[in-house]
């Protein structure tokens, strides 16, 4: 299948499952696992960063349309997309291998876990930070971001190990 | 010049990142104002119809519970009709009947039924998407209620859908009073607990007890008088003058399904009149 088409279909599927199932889970009343983060994890690495940032922005914005959340998801997705490479490079510590041929399966579960947890924490931090929009609630924001990231990481890791397309 | 171009070329991704974040932030700031962005909300055609179709599955699961509720509501309405019938019979015997029947214009509210197709309660500012829009006569600033009490106020409409701010939203404020006494206050939400709102501005001399019923005061052109809100759950005294009153809502916002949108037929008249008298 054409790569672009695949990407679009994947985005739509992630969006719909996230909005119709993920955003209605509300574990402990506030935790919605954000497996739509897979959009960023699966996005081809060889594609230019410029395009990656713009696509992520619009992907996030389409989530905002569904959840009446202004630009919160757009901001969070752009943020995570921008930091994906730096975070991966920092954690994997082997730049050359990685840029030519990247596969999640090459790495141990613990490494994948750290990679995804860091990204999902950043994501949820921006998400809750913008939705509270109040510096005095930083404690709540950190706490909610941490708990949410645990669930997001778990779900994402499971999906990743089942489907595992690689962001070549 | 070349230097600047080089610089831009070098940091173009960071610049793009910065600009995108700025745009997102702008949308977010709009979200934090009462009348939000006209552009990003779930009352538009695509999001509306996706939610509506999915809700039909969820509806099916909750059918039994919903039926019981509707039955109860029917019962209440029948009782009310009976009461009015007797009243009417009494009146018919009187000479005032003619006057009474002529005043059909005095119908003040019109109800439009709608179902909730997307419901939020876990954010700090919550919104509800409804299945009816301008085509059914839903307009901005109409009240949303159900048989258990108040639900929200419509803020955005499209031709087929509308979005309302829920009671669980920091921009929601409405006038309320005690059912048994006539002390008025304001209902708002502190964003902490689902289904528990706060009642403020109640005069100090008011005699308040846990369990007292709170209804809408009818001092706004949005909610009719006497719609149920909740009961007093907790009273905290800050000092001798102020107290914080927690109200347990009769509605469970985790389970909203069928609601009624209320159009105040006299709203324009009231607002015009008020505007004229301020001039």
mmCIF file of C-alpha atoms in Angstrom, chain B residues 54-217:
data_model
loop_
_atom_site.group_PDB
_atom_site.id
_atom_site.type_symbol
_atom_site.label_atom_id
_atom_site.label_comp_id
_atom_site.label_asym_id
_atom_site.label_seq_id
_atom_site.Cartn_x
_atom_site.Cartn_y
_atom_site.Cartn_z
ATOM 1 C CA UNK B 54 -21.477 5.940 18.402
ATOM 2 C CA UNK B 55 -23.877 7.081 21.071
ATOM 3 C CA UNK B 56 -26.554 4.848 19.608
ATOM 4 C CA UNK B 57 -24.473 1.854 20.751
ATOM 5 C CA UNK B 58 -23.982 3.321 24.203
ATOM 6 C CA UNK B 59 -27.667 4.213 24.370
ATOM 7 C CA UNK B 60 -28.605 0.642 23.711
ATOM 8 C CA UNK B 61 -26.599 -0.545 26.693
ATOM 9 C CA UNK B 62 -28.250 1.964 29.006
ATOM 10 C CA UNK B 63 -31.781 1.456 27.685
ATOM 11 C CA UNK B 64 -33.216 -0.261 30.702
ATOM 12 C CA UNK B 65 -32.093 2.339 33.170
ATOM 13 C CA UNK B 66 -33.251 5.101 30.865
ATOM 14 C CA UNK B 67 -36.680 3.527 30.534
ATOM 15 C CA UNK B 68 -37.181 3.451 34.261
ATOM 16 C CA UNK B 69 -36.235 7.089 34.410
ATOM 17 C CA UNK B 70 -38.648 8.049 31.655
ATOM 18 C CA UNK B 71 -41.385 6.076 33.352
ATOM 19 C CA UNK B 72 -40.831 7.969 36.562
ATOM 20 C CA UNK B 73 -40.864 11.239 34.696
ATOM 21 C CA UNK B 74 -44.120 10.260 33.027
ATOM 22 C CA UNK B 75 -45.596 9.508 36.377
ATOM 23 C CA UNK B 76 -44.648 12.938 37.680
ATOM 24 C CA UNK B 77 -46.090 14.598 34.602
ATOM 25 C CA UNK B 78 -49.361 12.688 34.855
ATOM 26 C CA UNK B 79 -49.664 13.747 38.452
ATOM 27 C CA UNK B 80 -49.049 17.319 37.491
ATOM 28 C CA UNK B 81 -51.657 17.182 34.741
ATOM 29 C CA UNK B 82 -54.165 15.796 37.186
ATOM 30 C CA UNK B 83 -53.409 18.578 39.589
ATOM 31 C CA UNK B 84 -53.863 21.204 36.926
ATOM 32 C CA UNK B 85 -57.048 19.583 35.718
ATOM 33 C CA UNK B 86 -58.592 19.905 39.144
ATOM 34 C CA UNK B 87 -57.418 23.464 39.367
ATOM 35 C CA UNK B 88 -58.930 24.189 36.001
ATOM 36 C CA UNK B 89 -62.243 22.620 36.968
ATOM 37 C CA UNK B 90 -62.328 24.794 40.047
ATOM 38 C CA UNK B 91 -61.585 27.829 37.954
ATOM 39 C CA UNK B 92 -64.143 27.012 35.342
ATOM 40 C CA UNK B 93 -66.819 27.486 37.936
ATOM 41 C CA UNK B 94 -65.622 31.018 38.473
ATOM 42 C CA UNK B 95 -66.218 34.095 36.399
ATOM 43 C CA UNK B 96 -62.518 34.611 35.893
ATOM 44 C CA UNK B 97 -62.349 31.633 33.558
ATOM 45 C CA UNK B 98 -62.835 33.749 30.491
ATOM 46 C CA UNK B 99 -59.868 35.913 31.401
ATOM 47 C CA UNK B 100 -57.838 32.874 32.308
ATOM 48 C CA UNK B 101 -58.417 31.182 28.984
ATOM 49 C CA UNK B 102 -57.707 34.302 27.004
ATOM 50 C CA UNK B 103 -54.250 34.530 28.443
ATOM 51 C CA UNK B 104 -52.820 31.751 26.370
ATOM 52 C CA UNK B 105 -49.943 34.044 25.487
ATOM 53 C CA UNK B 106 -48.745 33.649 28.995
ATOM 54 C CA UNK B 107 -47.027 30.396 28.061
ATOM 55 C CA UNK B 108 -43.497 31.394 28.833
ATOM 56 C CA UNK B 109 -41.340 28.407 28.040
ATOM 57 C CA UNK B 110 -41.005 26.023 25.166
ATOM 58 C CA UNK B 111 -39.277 22.646 25.622
ATOM 59 C CA UNK B 112 -37.135 20.945 22.970
ATOM 60 C CA UNK B 113 -36.010 17.417 23.754
ATOM 61 C CA UNK B 114 -32.479 16.347 22.837
ATOM 62 C CA UNK B 115 -30.071 13.588 23.686
ATOM 63 C CA UNK B 116 -26.540 13.975 24.973
ATOM 64 C CA UNK B 117 -24.112 12.703 22.359
ATOM 65 C CA UNK B 118 -20.918 13.619 24.140
ATOM 66 C CA UNK B 119 -20.605 14.246 27.819
ATOM 67 C CA UNK B 120 -17.573 15.415 29.777
ATOM 68 C CA UNK B 121 -17.207 15.665 33.515
ATOM 69 C CA UNK B 122 -13.552 14.987 34.219
ATOM 70 C CA UNK B 123 -12.032 18.258 32.977
ATOM 71 C CA UNK B 124 -11.862 21.526 34.798
ATOM 72 C CA UNK B 125 -14.244 23.060 32.260
ATOM 73 C CA UNK B 126 -16.774 20.625 30.932
ATOM 74 C CA UNK B 127 -18.959 20.731 27.861
ATOM 75 C CA UNK B 128 -21.869 18.647 26.647
ATOM 76 C CA UNK B 129 -22.680 18.039 22.988
ATOM 77 C CA UNK B 130 -26.393 17.730 22.155
ATOM 78 C CA UNK B 131 -28.122 16.079 19.226
ATOM 79 C CA UNK B 132 -30.292 19.076 18.314
ATOM 80 C CA UNK B 133 -29.310 22.363 16.739
ATOM 81 C CA UNK B 134 -30.684 25.443 15.030
ATOM 82 C CA UNK B 135 -32.999 23.379 12.854
ATOM 83 C CA UNK B 136 -34.933 22.315 15.953
ATOM 84 C CA UNK B 137 -34.870 25.835 17.328
ATOM 85 C CA UNK B 138 -31.950 25.535 19.742
ATOM 86 C CA UNK B 139 -30.149 28.837 20.221
ATOM 87 C CA UNK B 140 -27.331 30.173 22.329
ATOM 88 C CA UNK B 141 -28.135 30.938 25.992
ATOM 89 C CA UNK B 142 -30.952 28.436 26.341
ATOM 90 C CA UNK B 143 -31.239 26.353 29.490
ATOM 91 C CA UNK B 144 -30.596 22.601 29.457
ATOM 92 C CA UNK B 145 -32.373 20.501 32.096
ATOM 93 C CA UNK B 146 -33.666 16.984 32.651
ATOM 94 C CA UNK B 147 -36.158 15.479 35.055
ATOM 95 C CA UNK B 148 -33.623 15.518 37.892
ATOM 96 C CA UNK B 149 -32.554 19.119 37.544
ATOM 97 C CA UNK B 150 -30.335 21.594 35.787
ATOM 98 C CA UNK B 151 -27.689 20.406 33.323
ATOM 99 C CA UNK B 152 -26.189 23.450 31.594
ATOM 100 C CA UNK B 153 -26.528 26.367 29.195
ATOM 101 C CA UNK B 154 -26.217 26.216 25.404
ATOM 102 C CA UNK B 155 -23.245 28.225 24.140
ATOM 103 C CA UNK B 156 -22.634 27.076 20.568
ATOM 104 C CA UNK B 157 -24.985 25.855 17.885
ATOM 105 C CA UNK B 158 -24.692 24.499 14.369
ATOM 106 C CA UNK B 159 -27.605 23.502 12.187
ATOM 107 C CA UNK B 160 -27.879 19.978 13.617
ATOM 108 C CA UNK B 161 -25.937 20.025 16.879
ATOM 109 C CA UNK B 162 -25.180 22.223 19.815
ATOM 110 C CA UNK B 163 -22.674 22.473 22.642
ATOM 111 C CA UNK B 164 -23.625 23.485 26.165
ATOM 112 C CA UNK B 165 -21.433 24.388 29.123
ATOM 113 C CA UNK B 166 -22.161 21.938 31.872
ATOM 114 C CA UNK B 167 -22.921 22.953 35.459
ATOM 115 C CA UNK B 168 -19.457 21.484 36.040
ATOM 116 C CA UNK B 169 -17.699 24.402 34.362
ATOM 117 C CA UNK B 170 -16.128 27.387 36.044
ATOM 118 C CA UNK B 171 -18.013 29.755 33.723
ATOM 119 C CA UNK B 172 -21.363 28.339 34.731
ATOM 120 C CA UNK B 173 -23.200 30.572 37.156
ATOM 121 C CA UNK B 174 -26.858 30.728 37.919
ATOM 122 C CA UNK B 175 -29.193 32.202 40.425
ATOM 123 C CA UNK B 176 -30.554 29.756 43.021
ATOM 124 C CA UNK B 177 -32.674 29.790 46.130
ATOM 125 C CA UNK B 178 -33.810 27.587 48.990
ATOM 126 C CA UNK B 179 -37.042 25.824 48.274
ATOM 127 C CA UNK B 180 -38.449 26.423 51.738
ATOM 128 C CA UNK B 181 -37.254 29.969 52.312
ATOM 129 C CA UNK B 182 -36.658 32.772 49.875
ATOM 130 C CA UNK B 183 -32.946 33.331 50.333
ATOM 131 C CA UNK B 184 -31.171 33.753 47.010
ATOM 132 C CA UNK B 185 -27.602 32.868 46.103
ATOM 133 C CA UNK B 186 -25.385 31.915 43.202
ATOM 134 C CA UNK B 187 -24.452 28.419 42.086
ATOM 135 C CA UNK B 188 -20.959 27.808 40.697
ATOM 136 C CA UNK B 189 -18.424 24.984 40.588
ATOM 137 C CA UNK B 190 -14.961 24.984 42.144
ATOM 138 C CA UNK B 191 -13.712 22.271 39.788
ATOM 139 C CA UNK B 192 -12.907 19.773 42.515
ATOM 140 C CA UNK B 193 -15.565 17.087 42.792
ATOM 141 C CA UNK B 194 -17.959 15.793 40.168
ATOM 142 C CA UNK B 195 -21.621 16.359 41.124
ATOM 143 C CA UNK B 196 -20.822 18.761 43.968
ATOM 144 C CA UNK B 197 -21.251 22.490 43.359
ATOM 145 C CA UNK B 198 -21.022 25.530 45.622
ATOM 146 C CA UNK B 199 -23.683 27.979 46.678
ATOM 147 C CA UNK B 200 -22.472 31.490 47.416
ATOM 148 C CA UNK B 201 -23.772 34.893 48.481
ATOM 149 C CA UNK B 202 -26.362 33.488 50.855
ATOM 150 C CA UNK B 203 -27.163 36.067 53.530
ATOM 151 C CA UNK B 204 -25.806 35.354 56.975
ATOM 152 C CA UNK B 205 -29.176 35.284 58.687
ATOM 153 C CA UNK B 206 -30.425 32.446 56.514
ATOM 154 C CA UNK B 207 -31.157 29.316 58.459
ATOM 155 C CA UNK B 208 -29.442 26.548 56.542
ATOM 156 C CA UNK B 209 -29.565 22.864 57.264
ATOM 157 C CA UNK B 210 -27.986 19.865 55.647
ATOM 158 C CA UNK B 211 -30.500 18.278 53.288
ATOM 159 C CA UNK B 212 -32.261 21.513 52.302
ATOM 160 C CA UNK B 213 -33.395 21.488 48.689
ATOM 161 C CA UNK B 214 -32.018 24.119 46.321
ATOM 162 C CA UNK B 215 -33.950 25.188 43.209
ATOM 163 C CA UNK B 216 -33.337 27.792 40.532
ATOM 164 C CA UNK B 217 -34.313 31.288 41.543
#
